[in-house]
Short mmCIF file of C-alpha atoms and ligand atoms in Angstrom, two decimals:
data_model
loop_
_atom_site.label_atom_id
_atom_site.label_comp_id
_atom_site.label_asym_id
_atom_site.label_seq_id
_atom_site.Cartn_x
_atom_site.Cartn_y
_atom_site.Cartn_z
CA MET A 1 184.69 22.95 248.44
CA SER A 2 186.73 23.07 251.37
CA THR A 3 183.89 25.07 253.16
CA TYR A 4 181.49 22.58 251.86
CA SER A 5 183.34 20.06 253.20
CA THR A 6 184.50 21.19 256.74
CA ILE A 7 180.53 22.26 257.04
CA THR A 8 179.87 18.43 256.59
CA GLU A 9 182.71 16.94 258.42
CA GLN A 10 181.12 19.62 261.36
CA LEU A 11 177.57 18.67 260.82
CA ASP A 12 179.39 14.73 261.26
CA ASP A 13 180.55 15.25 264.38
CA ALA A 14 177.65 16.91 265.80
CA GLU A 15 175.53 13.82 264.70
CA ALA A 16 178.65 11.92 266.58
CA ALA A 17 178.41 13.58 269.55
CA ARG A 18 174.69 13.40 269.80
CA THR A 19 175.04 9.59 268.98
CA GLU A 20 177.76 9.18 271.92
CA GLY A 21 176.09 11.36 274.00
CA ARG A 22 172.74 9.04 273.68
CA ARG A 23 175.11 5.77 274.04
CA LYS A 24 175.57 7.33 277.22
CA MET A 25 172.31 8.09 278.70
CA ASP A 26 171.09 4.89 277.28
CA TRP A 27 173.71 2.85 279.38
CA ALA A 28 173.11 5.04 282.62
CA ARG A 29 168.88 4.34 281.92
CA GLN A 30 169.24 1.05 281.99
CA HIS A 31 170.83 1.32 285.55
CA MET A 32 168.02 3.89 287.26
CA PRO A 33 165.08 2.24 287.86
CA ILE A 34 163.74 4.96 289.97
CA LEU A 35 163.94 7.27 287.32
CA GLU A 36 161.99 4.97 284.97
CA ALA A 37 159.27 4.21 286.88
CA LEU A 38 158.88 8.09 287.95
CA ARG A 39 159.06 7.93 283.98
CA GLU A 40 155.87 5.74 283.71
CA GLU A 41 154.05 8.02 285.94
CA TYR A 42 155.27 11.34 284.57
CA GLU A 43 154.61 10.64 280.53
CA ALA A 44 150.86 9.70 281.60
CA ASP A 45 150.25 12.82 283.69
CA GLN A 46 152.45 15.41 281.79
CA PRO A 47 152.25 16.87 285.33
CA PHE A 48 154.73 19.58 284.41
CA ALA A 49 152.60 20.72 281.76
CA GLY A 50 153.40 24.67 281.36
CA GLN A 51 156.07 24.58 283.62
CA ARG A 52 159.84 26.27 282.80
CA ILE A 53 162.59 24.69 284.59
CA ALA A 54 166.12 26.13 284.79
CA MET A 55 168.66 24.19 285.71
CA ALA A 56 172.39 24.40 286.72
CA MET A 57 173.97 20.53 287.22
CA HIS A 58 176.79 18.38 286.09
CA VAL A 59 176.08 17.89 282.59
CA GLU A 60 176.44 14.00 282.32
CA ALA A 61 174.79 10.97 281.28
CA LYS A 62 172.85 10.52 284.74
CA THR A 63 172.18 13.88 284.71
CA ALA A 64 170.78 14.22 281.65
CA ASN A 65 168.15 11.30 282.36
CA LEU A 66 166.87 13.74 285.15
CA VAL A 67 166.74 16.58 282.52
CA GLU A 68 164.92 14.12 280.05
CA LEU A 69 162.27 12.87 282.13
CA LEU A 70 161.18 16.64 283.65
CA ALA A 71 161.06 17.43 279.70
CA ASP A 72 159.35 13.87 278.95
CA GLY A 73 156.52 14.86 281.93
CA GLY A 74 156.02 18.07 280.49
CA ALA A 75 158.23 21.27 281.14
CA GLU A 76 160.07 23.39 279.01
CA VAL A 77 164.21 22.18 280.57
CA ALA A 78 167.20 25.08 280.35
CA VAL A 79 170.59 23.39 281.17
CA THR A 80 174.05 24.39 282.07
CA GLY A 81 176.79 23.05 284.00
CA CYS A 82 177.23 24.06 287.74
CA ASN A 83 181.59 23.60 287.68
CA PRO A 84 183.55 24.51 284.51
CA LEU A 85 184.51 21.22 284.65
CA SER A 86 182.46 18.74 284.47
CA THR A 87 180.22 18.90 281.28
CA HIS A 88 180.34 16.27 279.05
CA ASP A 89 179.90 18.03 275.62
CA ASP A 90 178.84 14.54 274.00
CA VAL A 91 175.50 14.13 276.82
CA SER A 92 174.59 17.99 276.12
CA ALA A 93 174.59 17.71 272.67
CA ALA A 94 172.28 14.98 273.12
CA LEU A 95 170.09 17.19 275.46
CA ASP A 96 170.10 19.62 273.28
CA ALA A 97 168.13 17.63 270.49
CA HIS A 98 165.29 17.05 272.76
CA GLU A 99 162.48 19.86 271.12
CA ARG A 100 161.96 20.65 275.12
CA ILE A 101 165.89 20.96 275.99
CA THR A 102 168.03 23.68 275.61
CA SER A 103 171.62 23.12 276.94
CA TYR A 104 173.91 25.55 277.21
CA ALA A 105 176.31 23.36 279.20
CA LYS A 106 180.41 23.40 277.66
CA ARG A 107 183.39 21.77 278.94
CA GLY A 108 185.86 24.57 280.08
CA VAL A 109 184.46 27.44 279.70
CA ASP A 110 186.20 30.34 281.70
CA ASP A 111 184.46 32.34 284.62
CA GLU A 112 182.73 35.07 282.32
CA GLU A 113 181.33 31.76 280.00
CA TYR A 114 180.18 30.27 283.21
CA TYR A 115 177.45 33.11 284.33
CA GLU A 116 176.48 33.68 280.41
CA ALA A 117 175.45 30.49 280.54
CA ILE A 118 173.23 30.77 283.95
CA HIS A 119 172.02 34.04 282.24
CA ALA A 120 171.45 32.24 278.92
CA VAL A 121 169.62 29.59 281.19
CA LEU A 122 167.16 32.09 283.47
CA ASP A 123 165.80 33.95 279.74
CA ILE A 124 163.83 31.09 279.70
CA SER A 125 161.41 32.85 282.83
CA PRO A 126 161.61 29.71 285.04
CA THR A 127 158.39 28.83 287.12
CA ILE A 128 161.25 25.92 288.78
CA THR A 129 164.96 25.91 289.14
CA VAL A 130 167.57 22.98 290.04
CA ASP A 131 170.72 23.53 291.76
CA ASP A 132 173.65 21.69 292.73
CA GLY A 133 175.80 24.84 294.22
CA MET A 134 172.80 27.30 294.53
CA ASP A 135 174.56 29.36 291.45
CA MET A 136 171.51 29.50 289.66
CA VAL A 137 169.62 30.73 293.07
CA ALA A 138 171.81 33.04 293.26
CA ALA A 139 171.53 34.70 290.23
CA VAL A 140 168.05 34.89 290.00
CA HIS A 141 168.02 37.13 293.49
CA GLU A 142 170.96 39.36 292.24
CA ASP A 143 170.35 39.90 288.50
CA TYR A 144 166.42 38.78 287.71
CA PRO A 145 164.88 39.23 291.07
CA GLU A 146 161.43 40.41 288.50
CA LEU A 147 161.66 36.35 288.57
CA ILE A 148 160.84 35.30 291.66
CA ASP A 149 157.03 36.13 291.53
CA SER A 150 156.44 33.78 288.86
CA LEU A 151 158.33 30.90 291.06
CA LEU A 152 156.64 27.98 292.31
CA GLY A 153 160.01 26.99 293.82
CA GLY A 154 163.39 25.29 293.60
CA CYS A 155 165.46 22.38 294.42
CA GLU A 156 168.92 22.14 295.63
CA GLU A 157 171.29 19.38 294.90
CA THR A 158 174.59 19.45 297.41
CA THR A 159 175.63 20.69 300.91
CA THR A 160 177.24 23.70 300.01
CA GLY A 161 174.71 24.68 298.30
CA VAL A 162 172.42 23.70 301.36
CA HIS A 163 174.85 26.08 303.38
CA ARG A 164 174.54 28.91 300.86
CA LEU A 165 170.67 28.67 301.24
CA ARG A 166 170.11 28.50 304.55
CA ALA A 167 173.02 31.31 305.44
CA MET A 168 170.68 33.80 302.53
CA ASP A 169 167.32 32.33 304.42
CA GLU A 170 168.84 33.16 308.22
CA ASP A 171 169.54 36.39 306.45
CA GLY A 172 165.71 36.57 305.25
CA ALA A 173 167.37 37.41 301.79
CA LEU A 174 165.67 33.61 300.41
CA GLU A 175 162.42 34.93 298.67
CA TYR A 176 161.26 31.57 297.34
CA PRO A 177 161.22 28.03 298.29
CA VAL A 178 163.73 25.87 298.01
CA PHE A 179 164.12 21.80 298.59
CA ALA A 180 167.00 20.69 300.66
CA VAL A 181 167.14 17.46 298.26
CA ASN A 182 170.99 17.27 299.80
CA ASP A 183 169.64 16.83 302.89
CA THR A 184 167.45 14.02 303.24
CA PRO A 185 168.30 10.57 304.10
CA MET A 186 167.87 9.06 300.24
CA LYS A 187 170.63 11.63 299.19
CA ARG A 188 173.04 12.13 301.73
CA LEU A 189 173.34 8.32 303.36
CA PHE A 190 173.92 7.42 299.89
CA ASP A 191 175.31 9.86 297.42
CA ASN A 192 177.55 11.80 299.81
CA VAL A 193 178.54 8.90 301.68
CA HIS A 194 179.12 5.67 298.94
CA GLY A 195 179.19 8.05 296.11
CA THR A 196 181.64 10.41 297.11
CA GLY A 197 184.22 7.88 298.81
CA GLU A 198 183.42 5.74 295.96
CA SER A 199 184.36 7.76 292.65
CA ALA A 200 185.89 10.59 294.54
CA LEU A 201 188.97 7.09 295.47
CA ALA A 202 188.29 5.62 291.93
CA ASN A 203 189.34 8.50 289.72
CA ILE A 204 192.33 9.74 291.56
CA ALA A 205 193.68 5.75 291.45
CA MET A 206 192.52 6.03 287.27
CA THR A 207 194.19 9.30 286.53
CA THR A 208 197.38 9.17 288.93
CA ASN A 209 197.62 4.94 288.10
CA LEU A 210 198.89 4.58 291.36
CA SER A 211 197.75 2.23 294.49
CA TRP A 212 195.93 3.04 297.71
CA ALA A 213 197.71 -0.09 299.27
CA GLY A 214 200.32 1.20 302.02
CA LYS A 215 199.20 4.88 301.19
CA THR A 216 198.41 7.36 303.97
CA VAL A 217 195.65 9.00 302.81
CA VAL A 218 194.35 12.49 304.64
CA ILE A 219 190.78 13.30 304.41
CA ALA A 220 190.01 16.52 305.72
CA GLY A 221 186.12 16.63 306.68
CA TYR A 222 184.65 14.11 308.73
CA GLY A 223 181.02 14.53 307.01
CA ASP A 224 178.77 12.34 305.32
CA CYS A 225 181.51 12.15 302.37
CA GLY A 226 184.22 11.94 304.46
CA ARG A 227 183.11 9.29 306.55
CA GLY A 228 182.73 7.33 302.84
CA LEU A 229 186.05 8.36 301.57
CA ALA A 230 187.64 6.97 304.97
CA LYS A 231 185.78 3.36 304.82
CA LYS A 232 186.66 3.07 301.35
CA ALA A 233 190.46 4.16 301.25
CA ALA A 234 191.01 1.75 304.40
CA GLY A 235 188.94 -1.02 302.93
CA GLN A 236 191.61 -1.12 300.22
CA ASN A 237 194.34 -1.02 302.69
CA ALA A 238 195.38 2.95 303.32
CA ASN A 239 196.03 4.03 306.64
CA VAL A 240 193.64 6.94 307.12
CA VAL A 241 194.25 10.08 308.90
CA VAL A 242 191.66 12.90 309.07
CA THR A 243 191.26 16.07 310.16
CA GLU A 244 187.97 18.11 311.71
CA VAL A 245 187.37 20.79 313.03
CA GLU A 246 183.98 19.37 314.68
CA PRO A 247 184.50 17.44 318.01
CA ARG A 248 181.82 15.33 317.69
CA ARG A 249 182.76 14.46 314.24
CA ALA A 250 186.56 14.09 315.36
CA LEU A 251 185.31 11.89 317.91
CA GLU A 252 183.61 9.32 315.82
CA ALA A 253 186.93 9.61 313.61
CA HIS A 254 188.76 8.42 316.23
CA MET A 255 186.55 6.04 317.79
CA GLU A 256 186.30 4.20 314.18
CA GLY A 257 189.92 3.97 314.70
CA TYR A 258 191.06 6.58 312.40
CA ASP A 259 193.84 8.34 313.21
CA VAL A 260 192.93 12.55 314.29
CA MET A 261 195.22 14.96 314.26
CA PRO A 262 195.72 19.16 312.78
CA MET A 263 196.67 19.50 309.59
CA ALA A 264 200.10 20.87 310.42
CA GLU A 265 200.61 17.78 311.73
CA ALA A 266 198.91 15.71 308.81
CA ALA A 267 200.83 17.28 306.06
CA GLU A 268 204.05 15.98 307.08
CA VAL A 269 203.04 11.92 306.68
CA GLY A 270 200.13 12.33 304.53
CA ASP A 271 200.76 10.50 300.44
CA VAL A 272 197.48 11.65 299.29
CA PHE A 273 195.17 14.26 301.00
CA ILE A 274 191.70 14.98 299.66
CA THR A 275 189.53 18.14 301.02
CA VAL A 276 186.21 17.34 301.54
CA THR A 277 185.20 20.09 303.80
CA GLY A 278 182.66 23.05 301.79
CA ASN A 279 184.90 25.35 303.39
CA ARG A 280 188.23 27.40 301.92
CA ASP A 281 191.57 27.37 303.03
CA VAL A 282 191.77 23.81 304.22
CA ILE A 283 195.71 23.11 303.01
CA THR A 284 197.65 26.18 302.85
CA LYS A 285 200.86 27.59 302.46
CA GLU A 286 202.68 25.96 305.99
CA HIS A 287 200.91 22.62 305.24
CA PHE A 288 202.79 22.74 301.65
CA GLU A 289 206.07 23.03 303.40
CA SER A 290 206.19 20.14 305.42
CA MET A 291 205.00 17.74 302.89
CA LYS A 292 206.79 15.03 301.27
CA ASP A 293 207.70 14.68 297.41
CA GLY A 294 205.49 13.08 295.85
CA VAL A 295 202.38 13.56 297.59
CA LEU A 296 198.79 13.74 295.59
CA LEU A 297 196.15 16.49 296.19
CA ALA A 298 192.27 16.70 295.61
CA ASN A 299 189.73 17.91 296.46
CA ALA A 300 186.06 16.37 296.58
CA GLY A 301 184.28 19.11 297.83
CA HIS A 302 182.20 21.63 296.30
CA PHE A 303 184.29 24.29 295.14
CA ASP A 304 187.94 25.02 294.19
CA ILE A 305 188.91 26.96 297.11
CA GLU A 306 189.72 23.81 299.85
CA VAL A 307 193.15 23.72 298.76
CA ASP A 308 195.01 27.30 298.41
CA LEU A 309 196.56 26.79 294.81
CA ALA A 310 197.14 30.83 295.18
CA ALA A 311 199.62 29.98 297.58
CA LEU A 312 200.96 26.91 296.17
CA ASP A 313 201.89 29.30 293.07
CA ASP A 314 203.27 31.46 294.80
CA LEU A 315 206.09 29.11 296.31
CA ALA A 316 206.59 27.21 292.81
CA ALA A 317 209.84 27.01 291.02
CA ASP A 318 207.90 25.65 288.25
CA ARG A 319 204.57 23.92 287.46
CA TYR A 320 204.13 21.55 284.67
CA GLU A 321 201.41 18.38 283.56
CA ALA A 322 202.78 15.22 284.83
CA ARG A 323 200.09 13.14 284.10
CA GLU A 324 196.69 14.39 282.30
CA GLY A 325 194.81 15.73 285.07
CA VAL A 326 198.16 15.84 287.20
CA GLU A 327 199.74 19.13 287.39
CA ALA A 328 203.19 18.70 289.41
CA PHE A 329 203.97 21.92 291.52
CA GLU A 330 208.25 21.92 291.84
CA LEU A 331 209.36 23.67 294.90
CA ASP A 332 212.92 25.34 295.17
CA ASP A 333 213.92 22.44 297.19
CA GLY A 334 212.55 19.59 294.34
CA ARG A 335 209.66 18.71 296.03
CA ARG A 336 206.52 17.94 293.63
CA LEU A 337 203.25 18.37 295.07
CA ASN A 338 200.68 17.29 292.45
CA VAL A 339 197.56 18.81 292.32
CA LEU A 340 194.80 16.83 290.38
CA ALA A 341 191.45 18.32 288.42
CA GLU A 342 193.19 22.19 289.03
CA GLY A 343 191.24 21.71 292.70
CA ARG A 344 188.13 21.13 291.28
CA LEU A 345 185.84 18.41 292.64
CA VAL A 346 188.56 15.04 291.31
CA ASN A 347 185.60 12.86 291.10
CA LEU A 348 183.82 15.09 288.81
CA ALA A 349 186.17 17.82 286.97
CA SER A 350 188.71 15.11 286.28
CA PRO A 351 189.58 14.43 282.39
CA ILE A 352 188.49 10.39 282.34
CA ALA A 353 185.71 12.05 285.58
CA LEU A 354 181.89 9.83 285.49
CA GLY A 355 180.90 11.31 288.69
CA HIS A 356 179.13 8.98 291.11
CA PRO A 357 177.81 5.63 290.16
CA VAL A 358 174.64 5.44 288.20
CA GLU A 359 172.95 3.68 290.78
CA VAL A 360 173.75 6.41 293.72
CA MET A 361 172.45 8.98 291.52
CA ASP A 362 169.21 7.28 290.81
CA GLN A 363 168.56 7.51 294.27
CA SER A 364 169.46 11.61 294.70
CA PHE A 365 167.82 12.37 291.21
CA GLY A 366 164.45 10.34 292.19
CA VAL A 367 164.42 12.40 295.07
CA GLN A 368 164.32 15.40 292.82
CA ALA A 369 162.15 14.23 290.31
CA VAL A 370 159.57 14.05 293.06
CA CYS A 371 160.44 17.33 295.03
CA VAL A 372 159.59 19.02 291.56
CA ARG A 373 156.20 17.66 291.07
CA GLU A 374 155.82 18.53 294.82
CA LEU A 375 156.33 22.49 293.81
CA VAL A 376 153.89 22.02 291.06
CA ASP A 377 151.39 19.98 292.71
CA ASN A 378 151.50 21.76 296.30
CA ALA A 379 152.80 25.27 295.57
CA ASP A 380 150.79 27.00 298.33
CA ALA A 381 151.91 24.67 300.92
CA TYR A 382 155.79 26.58 300.62
CA GLU A 383 156.64 29.71 302.16
CA PRO A 384 160.14 30.92 300.97
CA GLY A 385 162.93 29.65 302.82
CA VAL A 386 164.28 26.19 303.28
CA HIS A 387 162.64 23.07 303.30
CA ASP A 388 163.46 19.37 304.06
CA VAL A 389 162.06 16.90 301.74
CA PRO A 390 158.56 15.72 303.03
CA ASP A 391 159.49 12.46 305.07
CA GLU A 392 156.28 10.27 302.61
CA LEU A 393 158.58 11.08 299.62
CA ASP A 394 161.68 10.16 300.85
CA LYS A 395 160.36 6.96 301.84
CA ARG A 396 158.15 6.47 298.29
CA VAL A 397 161.84 7.13 296.49
CA ALA A 398 163.77 4.47 299.01
CA GLU A 399 160.58 1.78 298.49
CA ILE A 400 160.63 2.39 294.22
CA LYS A 401 164.10 0.88 294.62
CA LEU A 402 163.80 -1.71 297.14
CA ALA A 403 161.27 -2.68 294.88
CA ALA A 404 163.17 -2.98 291.53
CA ASP A 405 166.04 -4.82 293.30
CA GLY A 406 163.94 -7.32 294.57
CA VAL A 407 164.04 -6.45 298.24
CA GLU A 408 161.12 -7.24 300.92
CA PHE A 409 161.24 -6.22 304.34
CA ASP A 410 158.72 -5.90 307.38
CA ALA A 411 155.85 -3.70 307.94
CA LEU A 412 154.80 -2.47 311.45
CA THR A 413 151.41 -4.66 313.17
CA ASP A 414 148.86 -2.43 313.89
CA GLU A 415 149.70 -3.73 317.90
CA GLN A 416 153.31 -2.20 317.15
CA ARG A 417 152.19 1.18 315.60
CA GLU A 418 150.31 1.61 318.63
CA TYR A 419 152.95 0.53 320.95
CA MET A 420 155.21 2.90 319.14
CA GLY A 421 153.26 5.72 318.93
CA SER A 422 151.95 5.65 323.28
CA TRP A 423 153.73 6.72 326.28
CA GLU A 424 151.75 5.00 327.99
CA HIS A 425 153.79 1.76 328.31
CA GLY A 426 155.97 1.15 330.82
CA THR A 427 157.85 -1.48 333.03
P1 LIG B 1 178.86 17.84 305.78
O1 LIG B 1 178.96 19.44 306.70
O2 LIG B 1 178.71 16.22 306.33
O3 LIG B 1 180.63 18.04 306.32
C1 LIG B 1 181.83 18.51 306.37
C2 LIG B 1 182.71 18.16 307.49
O4 LIG B 1 184.10 18.85 307.34
C3 LIG B 1 182.10 18.70 308.85
O5 LIG B 1 182.08 17.76 309.90
C4 LIG B 1 183.45 19.93 309.28
O6 LIG B 1 182.96 19.55 311.02
C5 LIG B 1 184.60 19.72 308.63
N1 LIG B 1 185.28 20.75 308.82
C6 LIG B 1 185.13 22.48 307.91
N2 LIG B 1 186.05 22.73 307.56
C7 LIG B 1 186.91 22.19 308.06
C8 LIG B 1 188.80 22.15 308.25
N3 LIG B 1 188.77 23.84 308.46
N4 LIG B 1 189.41 20.97 308.33
C9 LIG B 1 188.59 19.83 308.35
N5 LIG B 1 187.90 19.72 308.28
C10 LIG B 1 186.20 20.40 308.84
O7 LIG B 1 179.14 17.76 305.02
P2 LIG B 1 179.18 16.78 303.31
O8 LIG B 1 177.63 16.28 303.13
O9 LIG B 1 180.56 15.67 303.54
O10 LIG B 1 180.11 18.05 301.99
C11 LIG B 1 181.13 18.17 301.95
C12 LIG B 1 181.72 19.04 300.66
O11 LIG B 1 181.27 18.14 299.70
C13 LIG B 1 180.73 20.08 300.18
O12 LIG B 1 181.01 21.21 299.18
C14 LIG B 1 179.26 19.21 299.24
O13 LIG B 1 178.78 20.14 298.32
C15 LIG B 1 180.02 18.33 298.46
N6 LIG B 1 179.97 17.23 297.65
C16 LIG B 1 180.54 17.05 297.14
C17 LIG B 1 180.18 15.69 295.94
C18 LIG B 1 181.09 15.44 295.13
O14 LIG B 1 180.95 14.50 294.02
N7 LIG B 1 182.65 16.04 295.46
C19 LIG B 1 179.05 14.93 296.38
C20 LIG B 1 178.27 15.96 297.42
C21 LIG B 1 178.67 16.56 298.63
#
């Protein structure tokens, strides 16, 4: 009897999770006009019929709409997370209920379970991979090289993944073509700048219930993400300090009016630290030693190695959960340094994290969707290696978005086009 009721309760829970996951997806879908426009096209054309797509992405409502679009366009899809903490289990359950989708994504997995799920996804024998951080491409090359011959290509979502792919390509080790989706304007200028800026700041504020006004916020790394974070933190009346290692980026931050200084100095003045460099060991022992009591430490870069948590743990006399999503490391002298989301991507891995705003991800995933189609339609055009997203595809995604938002814009006249293409006109 008790066993029967336990099973019934579990089935009810699973059904409730699927329903909730679907509700989240439906809400996101209402605000994703680019994916909706592509859906109409792909449902009619079935461009992915016969394709098998292996994906490692942050499995939450917006990504789920991309996954479902690919499946509804004819593909068989297997998906898992690209971060142990960013999966929404209800969304994963809703996806898994689709007849052509298997989701292995689960929140809170350990390293072993994380890589087991990537291997399980690869059991689909993919013809296309879609990655966020390059873990899938790495697993193909390291553990399943026999899959390479049948892979048409892949798509990579984030800066860190593209860095890793380019390094692999330079070593001559990348054996199939991959689109650097991250680098294309319709992704980078919106997702990295606005998406990371808005969602990281919103998550830190919601997780801590603290204000930005009057705080000194140290942004480590003034790339596309750092630029957005700095602008939006300043817009909420924070004093922004930038740390950089690249002289032109440091100068750009200086000319924008932010204080630029080495981390060793910033450590002494900051109230909130946000790393977004894609590098490692950006905040280390020497910096912890000079920080003020009560500082917040958050990472918005891809991997959890920007803040040296092992060194912080060595320094700490005590560690405890100060609030959900906030761990205090208390030092011998009583100072408390608060780490958010275990040092993982704060906008995706903290307990209340929702990731980027929906509209921004519609653009990024619109680019992903047209790139997957390009790999199917024109596979022969791409050699192994990293490829830019074709400009006409990037522009097409922008045009769909502008049309959806009712924004009209000018077109070149024939005379202007001729002038712009000519070297003969001078004074
Ligand atoms: P980017 O390459 O445009 O900028 C990174 C900047 O950090 C560069 O200017 C570089 O000079 C600087 N930098 C490197 N090492 C540094 C150090 N030790 N100290 C100070 N500055 C340093 O990259 P982008 O697009 O801004 O991405 C940064 C990271 O954020 C990547 O890991 C990327 O994958 C991740 N990302 C995270 C997102 C999120 O949702 N949280 C969204 C998009 C990207």
